[in-house]
Amino acid sequence: MRISVVTLFPELVDAGNRCGMVRAAIEKGRLTVAGYNPRDWSADRNRRVDDRPFGGGPGMLLQPGPTSGAVDAAVDDAGAKPPLVVAFSPQGQRLDRHVIADWAEREQPLVLVCGRYEGFDQRILDSRVDVEYSLGDLVLSGGELVAMVVVDAIARRLPDVVGDAQSVVEDSFEADRLDHPHYTRPPEWEGRGVPAVLSSGDHRRIAEWRAEQALLTTARRRPDLFVQHGPSATERAALEKHWLAGCDEIPGGQQTRV
């Protein structure tokens, strides 16, 4: 899979490419990451790529010429399969695992366009970008960190990259549930032990405990996930049994009996 990153700071993305799952995906030939710096398409002798906004206001905007030149080059280099051009901005749709999973499964080339300063000239978005995405309700200095998140999240989903494929299947959010707690040696640390069931050798009980803990963690911390994937009858029973004192409704809209 090919991912092109349009950025004024390609060294940031290059640093991420040398680590962890992204490096593994690149070394195994599953992923290619290429950087395109809009300064290389600037007509200014000082390689300027920004200017003041029409109508006044704070900050500077990325000019359409240099950025569009970098995007066009990335699209041309993508090969026969047309790439999806994605810009990162606070106005974009919320980026989540469903989007990442779809991109990784289709292995469609991506062109990730990173904003800087006060953002893009709107004409860049109108003429070159297919879709805008946001990492969340926060403002970053630029889109490079979001691009690195996307590259990493996709890399670990590509075939043969993660050593144990089951670990990807059991990640948080994969079934719209958070992960269960994990424990390793030593069995006691600072007076804190490990749940006895995990040392019981009873795989059925261990699986049940993990499923229950994942459910309860989701209910306490991210009940909004139940909107997309409501609790099953078994999960409802577990929630009614363990639900926090003082709560009179479990996620999914069913009243508790406490």
mmCIF file of C-alpha atoms in Angstrom:
data_model
loop_
_atom_site.group_PDB
_atom_site.id
_atom_site.type_symbol
_atom_site.label_atom_id
_atom_site.label_comp_id
_atom_site.label_asym_id
_atom_site.label_seq_id
_atom_site.Cartn_x
_atom_site.Cartn_y
_atom_site.Cartn_z
ATOM 1 C CA MET A 1 0.000 0.000 0.000
ATOM 2 C CA ARG A 2 1.245 3.475 -0.842
ATOM 3 C CA ILE A 3 0.714 6.507 1.397
ATOM 4 C CA SER A 4 1.947 9.919 0.266
ATOM 5 C CA VAL A 5 2.199 12.733 2.807
ATOM 6 C CA VAL A 6 2.100 16.363 1.690
ATOM 7 C CA THR A 7 3.854 18.288 4.454
ATOM 8 C CA LEU A 8 6.150 21.219 5.129
ATOM 9 C CA PHE A 9 7.992 19.025 7.633
ATOM 10 C CA PRO A 10 8.691 15.655 5.971
ATOM 11 C CA GLU A 11 11.344 14.933 8.600
ATOM 12 C CA LEU A 12 8.576 14.479 11.181
ATOM 13 C CA VAL A 13 6.961 11.749 9.125
ATOM 14 C CA ASP A 14 10.334 10.201 8.265
ATOM 15 C CA ALA A 15 11.070 9.802 11.975
ATOM 16 C CA GLY A 16 7.887 7.785 12.452
ATOM 17 C CA ASN A 17 8.738 5.578 9.496
ATOM 18 C CA ARG A 18 11.868 4.347 11.273
ATOM 19 C CA CYS A 19 10.029 2.909 14.270
ATOM 20 C CA GLY A 20 7.772 0.044 15.289
ATOM 21 C CA MET A 21 5.044 -1.363 13.083
ATOM 22 C CA VAL A 22 5.521 1.240 10.364
ATOM 23 C CA ARG A 23 9.153 0.263 9.941
ATOM 24 C CA ALA A 24 8.178 -3.416 9.909
ATOM 25 C CA ALA A 25 5.521 -2.821 7.247
ATOM 26 C CA ILE A 26 7.980 -0.903 5.072
ATOM 27 C CA GLU A 27 10.745 -3.499 5.450
ATOM 28 C CA LYS A 28 8.321 -6.301 4.565
ATOM 29 C CA GLY A 29 7.243 -4.480 1.421
ATOM 30 C CA ARG A 30 3.674 -4.046 2.630
ATOM 31 C CA LEU A 31 3.832 -0.256 2.831
ATOM 32 C CA THR A 32 5.473 2.625 1.006
ATOM 33 C CA VAL A 33 5.465 6.095 2.568
ATOM 34 C CA ALA A 34 6.587 9.067 0.466
ATOM 35 C CA GLY A 35 6.855 12.725 1.449
ATOM 36 C CA TYR A 36 6.062 15.767 -0.727
ATOM 37 C CA ASN A 37 7.076 19.226 0.452
ATOM 38 C CA PRO A 38 4.998 22.081 -1.041
ATOM 39 C CA ARG A 39 8.090 24.302 -0.853
ATOM 40 C CA ASP A 40 9.471 22.304 -3.783
ATOM 41 C CA TRP A 41 6.609 23.682 -5.902
ATOM 42 C CA SER A 42 6.876 27.285 -4.725
ATOM 43 C CA ALA A 43 7.534 29.950 -7.359
ATOM 44 C CA ASP A 44 9.050 32.222 -4.715
ATOM 45 C CA ARG A 45 12.843 32.405 -4.583
ATOM 46 C CA ASN A 46 12.655 31.940 -0.806
ATOM 47 C CA ARG A 47 10.335 28.944 -1.248
ATOM 48 C CA ARG A 48 7.500 30.749 0.466
ATOM 49 C CA VAL A 49 4.220 28.829 0.673
ATOM 50 C CA ASP A 50 1.990 31.057 2.850
ATOM 51 C CA ASP A 51 0.365 34.478 2.721
ATOM 52 C CA ARG A 52 -2.086 36.702 4.603
ATOM 53 C CA PRO A 53 -5.817 35.925 4.323
ATOM 54 C CA PHE A 54 -8.093 38.137 2.242
ATOM 55 C CA GLY A 55 -10.453 40.076 4.495
ATOM 56 C CA GLY A 56 -7.923 40.296 7.281
ATOM 57 C CA GLY A 57 -7.576 38.183 10.361
ATOM 58 C CA PRO A 58 -4.782 36.539 12.313
ATOM 59 C CA GLY A 59 -2.172 34.184 10.969
ATOM 60 C CA MET A 60 -1.225 32.993 7.526
ATOM 61 C CA LEU A 61 -2.777 30.565 5.051
ATOM 62 C CA LEU A 62 -1.179 27.975 2.799
ATOM 63 C CA GLN A 63 -1.226 29.279 -0.765
ATOM 64 C CA PRO A 64 -3.035 27.104 -3.311
ATOM 65 C CA GLY A 65 -0.190 26.914 -5.837
ATOM 66 C CA PRO A 66 2.578 25.122 -3.909
ATOM 67 C CA THR A 67 0.216 22.788 -2.071
ATOM 68 C CA SER A 68 -1.688 21.829 -5.215
ATOM 69 C CA GLY A 69 1.604 21.167 -6.994
ATOM 70 C CA ALA A 70 2.669 18.755 -4.259
ATOM 71 C CA VAL A 71 -0.727 17.033 -4.269
ATOM 72 C CA ASP A 72 -0.698 16.677 -8.059
ATOM 73 C CA ALA A 73 2.764 15.113 -7.972
ATOM 74 C CA ALA A 74 1.685 12.672 -5.267
ATOM 75 C CA VAL A 75 -1.394 11.704 -7.281
ATOM 76 C CA ASP A 76 0.700 11.173 -10.426
ATOM 77 C CA ASP A 77 3.151 8.961 -8.520
ATOM 78 C CA ALA A 78 0.405 6.808 -7.016
ATOM 79 C CA GLY A 79 0.200 4.536 -10.046
ATOM 80 C CA ALA A 80 -2.749 3.129 -11.948
ATOM 81 C CA LYS A 81 -5.115 3.029 -8.982
ATOM 82 C CA PRO A 82 -6.456 6.536 -8.268
ATOM 83 C CA PRO A 83 -5.583 7.647 -4.734
ATOM 84 C CA LEU A 84 -7.921 9.104 -2.146
ATOM 85 C CA VAL A 85 -6.805 12.631 -1.252
ATOM 86 C CA VAL A 86 -7.385 13.369 2.437
ATOM 87 C CA ALA A 87 -6.836 16.693 4.191
ATOM 88 C CA PHE A 88 -6.628 17.051 7.955
ATOM 89 C CA SER A 89 -8.478 19.962 9.533
ATOM 90 C CA PRO A 90 -10.648 20.689 12.607
ATOM 91 C CA GLN A 91 -13.617 20.975 10.227
ATOM 92 C CA GLY A 92 -13.252 17.379 9.058
ATOM 93 C CA GLN A 93 -15.214 14.264 9.897
ATOM 94 C CA ARG A 94 -14.129 12.362 13.002
ATOM 95 C CA LEU A 95 -11.408 9.837 12.206
ATOM 96 C CA ASP A 96 -12.043 6.415 13.757
ATOM 97 C CA ARG A 97 -11.150 2.741 13.446
ATOM 98 C CA HIS A 98 -13.893 2.101 10.872
ATOM 99 C CA VAL A 99 -12.265 4.540 8.465
ATOM 100 C CA ILE A 100 -8.796 3.101 9.085
ATOM 101 C CA ALA A 101 -10.038 -0.480 8.686
ATOM 102 C CA ASP A 102 -11.676 0.376 5.361
ATOM 103 C CA TRP A 103 -8.547 2.043 4.013
ATOM 104 C CA ALA A 104 -6.319 -0.818 5.113
ATOM 105 C CA GLU A 105 -8.624 -3.474 3.687
ATOM 106 C CA ARG A 106 -8.944 -1.834 0.278
ATOM 107 C CA GLU A 107 -5.264 -0.799 0.177
ATOM 108 C CA GLN A 108 -6.214 2.174 -1.959
ATOM 109 C CA PRO A 109 -3.343 4.651 -2.297
ATOM 110 C CA LEU A 110 -3.719 7.637 0.020
ATOM 111 C CA VAL A 111 -2.495 11.207 -0.282
ATOM 112 C CA LEU A 112 -2.534 12.805 3.173
ATOM 113 C CA VAL A 113 -2.425 16.602 3.064
ATOM 114 C CA CYS A 114 -1.174 18.244 6.265
ATOM 115 C CA GLY A 115 -2.226 21.763 7.129
ATOM 116 C CA ARG A 116 -0.118 24.397 8.876
ATOM 117 C CA TYR A 117 -0.546 27.962 10.117
ATOM 118 C CA GLU A 118 -4.239 28.991 10.002
ATOM 119 C CA GLY A 119 -5.042 26.286 7.475
ATOM 120 C CA PHE A 120 -5.648 25.914 3.751
ATOM 121 C CA ASP A 121 -6.818 28.315 1.108
ATOM 122 C CA GLN A 122 -10.332 26.958 0.508
ATOM 123 C CA ARG A 123 -9.575 26.500 -3.189
ATOM 124 C CA ILE A 124 -7.120 23.739 -2.337
ATOM 125 C CA LEU A 125 -9.862 21.833 -0.553
ATOM 126 C CA ASP A 126 -12.394 22.475 -3.315
ATOM 127 C CA SER A 127 -10.143 21.451 -6.200
ATOM 128 C CA ARG A 128 -7.824 18.741 -4.872
ATOM 129 C CA VAL A 129 -9.234 17.118 -1.737
ATOM 130 C CA ASP A 130 -11.755 14.258 -1.667
ATOM 131 C CA VAL A 131 -12.505 14.295 2.060
ATOM 132 C CA GLU A 132 -11.450 16.075 5.254
ATOM 133 C CA TYR A 133 -10.840 14.302 8.556
ATOM 134 C CA SER A 134 -10.146 15.434 12.102
ATOM 135 C CA LEU A 135 -8.478 13.521 14.915
ATOM 136 C CA GLY A 136 -10.875 15.046 17.439
ATOM 137 C CA ASP A 137 -11.982 18.244 19.110
ATOM 138 C CA LEU A 138 -8.517 19.685 19.547
ATOM 139 C CA VAL A 139 -6.191 21.922 17.589
ATOM 140 C CA LEU A 140 -2.646 20.864 16.667
ATOM 141 C CA SER A 141 0.177 22.878 15.132
ATOM 142 C CA GLY A 142 -0.163 20.873 11.942
ATOM 143 C CA GLY A 143 -1.500 17.717 10.370
ATOM 144 C CA GLU A 144 1.740 15.744 10.539
ATOM 145 C CA LEU A 145 0.901 14.047 13.829
ATOM 146 C CA VAL A 146 -2.475 13.003 12.433
ATOM 147 C CA ALA A 147 -0.783 11.631 9.323
ATOM 148 C CA MET A 148 1.587 9.619 11.519
ATOM 149 C CA VAL A 149 -1.385 8.245 13.453
ATOM 150 C CA VAL A 150 -3.039 7.171 10.203
ATOM 151 C CA VAL A 151 0.135 5.560 8.849
ATOM 152 C CA ASP A 152 0.727 3.637 12.090
ATOM 153 C CA ALA A 153 -2.903 2.516 12.413
ATOM 154 C CA ILE A 154 -2.951 1.271 8.823
ATOM 155 C CA ALA A 155 0.466 -0.407 9.021
ATOM 156 C CA ARG A 156 -0.531 -2.733 11.854
ATOM 157 C CA ARG A 157 -3.598 -3.846 9.903
ATOM 158 C CA LEU A 158 -1.710 -4.881 6.789
ATOM 159 C CA PRO A 159 -1.101 -8.624 6.285
ATOM 160 C CA ASP A 160 1.948 -10.188 7.955
ATOM 161 C CA VAL A 161 3.005 -7.000 9.760
ATOM 162 C CA VAL A 162 1.908 -7.772 13.326
ATOM 163 C CA GLY A 163 3.457 -10.990 14.624
ATOM 164 C CA ASP A 164 0.245 -12.199 16.268
ATOM 165 C CA ALA A 165 -2.709 -11.275 14.059
ATOM 166 C CA GLN A 166 -5.101 -12.092 16.902
ATOM 167 C CA SER A 167 -3.789 -9.109 18.842
ATOM 168 C CA VAL A 168 -5.217 -6.821 16.159
ATOM 169 C CA VAL A 169 -8.586 -8.567 16.328
ATOM 170 C CA GLU A 170 -8.714 -8.144 20.112
ATOM 171 C CA ASP A 171 -7.663 -4.485 20.200
ATOM 172 C CA SER A 172 -9.811 -1.861 21.859
ATOM 173 C CA PHE A 173 -12.722 -0.675 19.676
ATOM 174 C CA GLU A 174 -12.612 -3.709 17.370
ATOM 175 C CA ALA A 175 -16.047 -4.815 18.605
ATOM 176 C CA ASP A 176 -17.015 -1.327 19.800
ATOM 177 C CA ARG A 177 -15.726 -2.283 23.239
ATOM 178 C CA LEU A 178 -12.643 -1.164 25.133
ATOM 179 C CA ASP A 179 -9.932 -3.637 26.090
ATOM 180 C CA HIS A 180 -9.828 -5.585 29.354
ATOM 181 C CA PRO A 181 -7.074 -5.072 31.989
ATOM 182 C CA HIS A 182 -3.767 -6.877 31.418
ATOM 183 C CA TYR A 183 -1.283 -8.261 33.971
ATOM 184 C CA THR A 184 2.217 -9.755 33.818
ATOM 185 C CA ARG A 185 4.960 -10.775 36.280
ATOM 186 C CA PRO A 186 5.554 -10.303 39.159
ATOM 187 C CA PRO A 187 2.329 -11.759 40.611
ATOM 188 C CA GLU A 188 2.434 -9.170 43.415
ATOM 189 C CA TRP A 189 3.749 -5.632 43.129
ATOM 190 C CA GLU A 190 3.548 -2.873 45.749
ATOM 191 C CA GLY A 191 0.901 -4.865 47.568
ATOM 192 C CA ARG A 192 -1.237 -5.255 44.461
ATOM 193 C CA GLY A 193 -1.983 -8.738 43.190
ATOM 194 C CA VAL A 194 -3.264 -10.290 39.987
ATOM 195 C CA PRO A 195 -6.876 -11.520 39.690
ATOM 196 C CA ALA A 196 -6.822 -15.191 40.658
ATOM 197 C CA VAL A 197 -8.793 -16.283 37.609
ATOM 198 C CA LEU A 198 -5.883 -15.337 35.330
ATOM 199 C CA SER A 199 -3.658 -17.917 37.043
ATOM 200 C CA SER A 200 -6.332 -20.608 37.207
ATOM 201 C CA GLY A 201 -5.529 -22.257 33.882
ATOM 202 C CA ASP A 202 -9.272 -22.358 33.146
ATOM 203 C CA HIS A 203 -9.411 -20.834 29.673
ATOM 204 C CA ARG A 204 -13.196 -20.579 29.626
ATOM 205 C CA ARG A 205 -13.296 -18.635 32.897
ATOM 206 C CA ILE A 206 -10.422 -16.431 31.758
ATOM 207 C CA ALA A 207 -12.238 -15.610 28.512
ATOM 208 C CA GLU A 208 -15.439 -14.835 30.433
ATOM 209 C CA TRP A 209 -13.565 -12.601 32.890
ATOM 210 C CA ARG A 210 -11.866 -10.683 30.092
ATOM 211 C CA ALA A 211 -15.125 -10.193 28.196
ATOM 212 C CA GLU A 212 -16.870 -8.982 31.345
ATOM 213 C CA GLN A 213 -14.067 -6.581 32.271
ATOM 214 C CA ALA A 214 -14.000 -5.169 28.741
ATOM 215 C CA LEU A 215 -17.747 -4.632 28.932
ATOM 216 C CA LEU A 216 -17.608 -2.891 32.314
ATOM 217 C CA THR A 217 -14.684 -0.688 31.283
ATOM 218 C CA THR A 218 -16.613 0.379 28.186
ATOM 219 C CA ALA A 219 -19.734 1.107 30.225
ATOM 220 C CA ARG A 220 -17.836 3.242 32.737
ATOM 221 C CA ARG A 221 -15.556 5.136 30.383
ATOM 222 C CA ARG A 222 -17.113 5.132 26.900
ATOM 223 C CA PRO A 223 -20.857 4.410 27.137
ATOM 224 C CA ASP A 224 -21.287 6.189 23.802
ATOM 225 C CA LEU A 225 -19.873 3.074 22.107
ATOM 226 C CA PHE A 226 -23.085 1.239 22.990
ATOM 227 C CA VAL A 227 -24.982 3.513 20.612
ATOM 228 C CA GLN A 228 -23.379 1.816 17.604
ATOM 229 C CA HIS A 229 -23.332 -1.689 19.059
ATOM 230 C CA GLY A 230 -25.865 -2.120 21.843
ATOM 231 C CA PRO A 231 -25.352 -4.669 24.631
ATOM 232 C CA SER A 232 -26.468 -8.224 23.981
ATOM 233 C CA ALA A 233 -28.755 -10.045 26.413
ATOM 234 C CA THR A 234 -25.706 -11.590 28.098
ATOM 235 C CA GLU A 235 -24.006 -8.212 28.343
ATOM 236 C CA ARG A 236 -27.143 -6.621 29.784
ATOM 237 C CA ALA A 237 -27.252 -9.263 32.491
ATOM 238 C CA ALA A 238 -23.600 -8.600 33.346
ATOM 239 C CA LEU A 239 -24.206 -4.865 33.462
ATOM 240 C CA GLU A 240 -27.191 -5.266 35.758
ATOM 241 C CA LYS A 241 -25.108 -7.457 38.046
ATOM 242 C CA HIS A 242 -22.111 -5.167 38.275
ATOM 243 C CA TRP A 243 -23.353 -1.703 37.427
ATOM 244 C CA LEU A 244 -22.010 1.145 39.506
ATOM 245 C CA ALA A 245 -23.925 2.159 42.640
ATOM 246 C CA GLY A 246 -26.074 5.222 42.136
ATOM 247 C CA CYS A 247 -26.677 4.620 38.421
ATOM 248 C CA ASP A 248 -30.243 3.844 37.437
ATOM 249 C CA GLU A 249 -29.801 3.131 33.763
ATOM 250 C CA ILE A 250 -27.413 0.917 31.837
ATOM 251 C CA PRO A 251 -26.069 1.795 28.381
ATOM 252 C CA GLY A 252 -28.531 0.779 25.710
ATOM 253 C CA GLY A 253 -31.525 2.279 27.455
ATOM 254 C CA GLN A 254 -32.591 -0.552 29.775
ATOM 255 C CA GLN A 255 -33.390 0.335 33.386
ATOM 256 C CA THR A 256 -31.497 -1.477 36.105
ATOM 257 C CA ARG A 257 -33.189 -3.127 39.060
ATOM 258 C CA VAL A 258 -30.941 -1.575 41.712
#
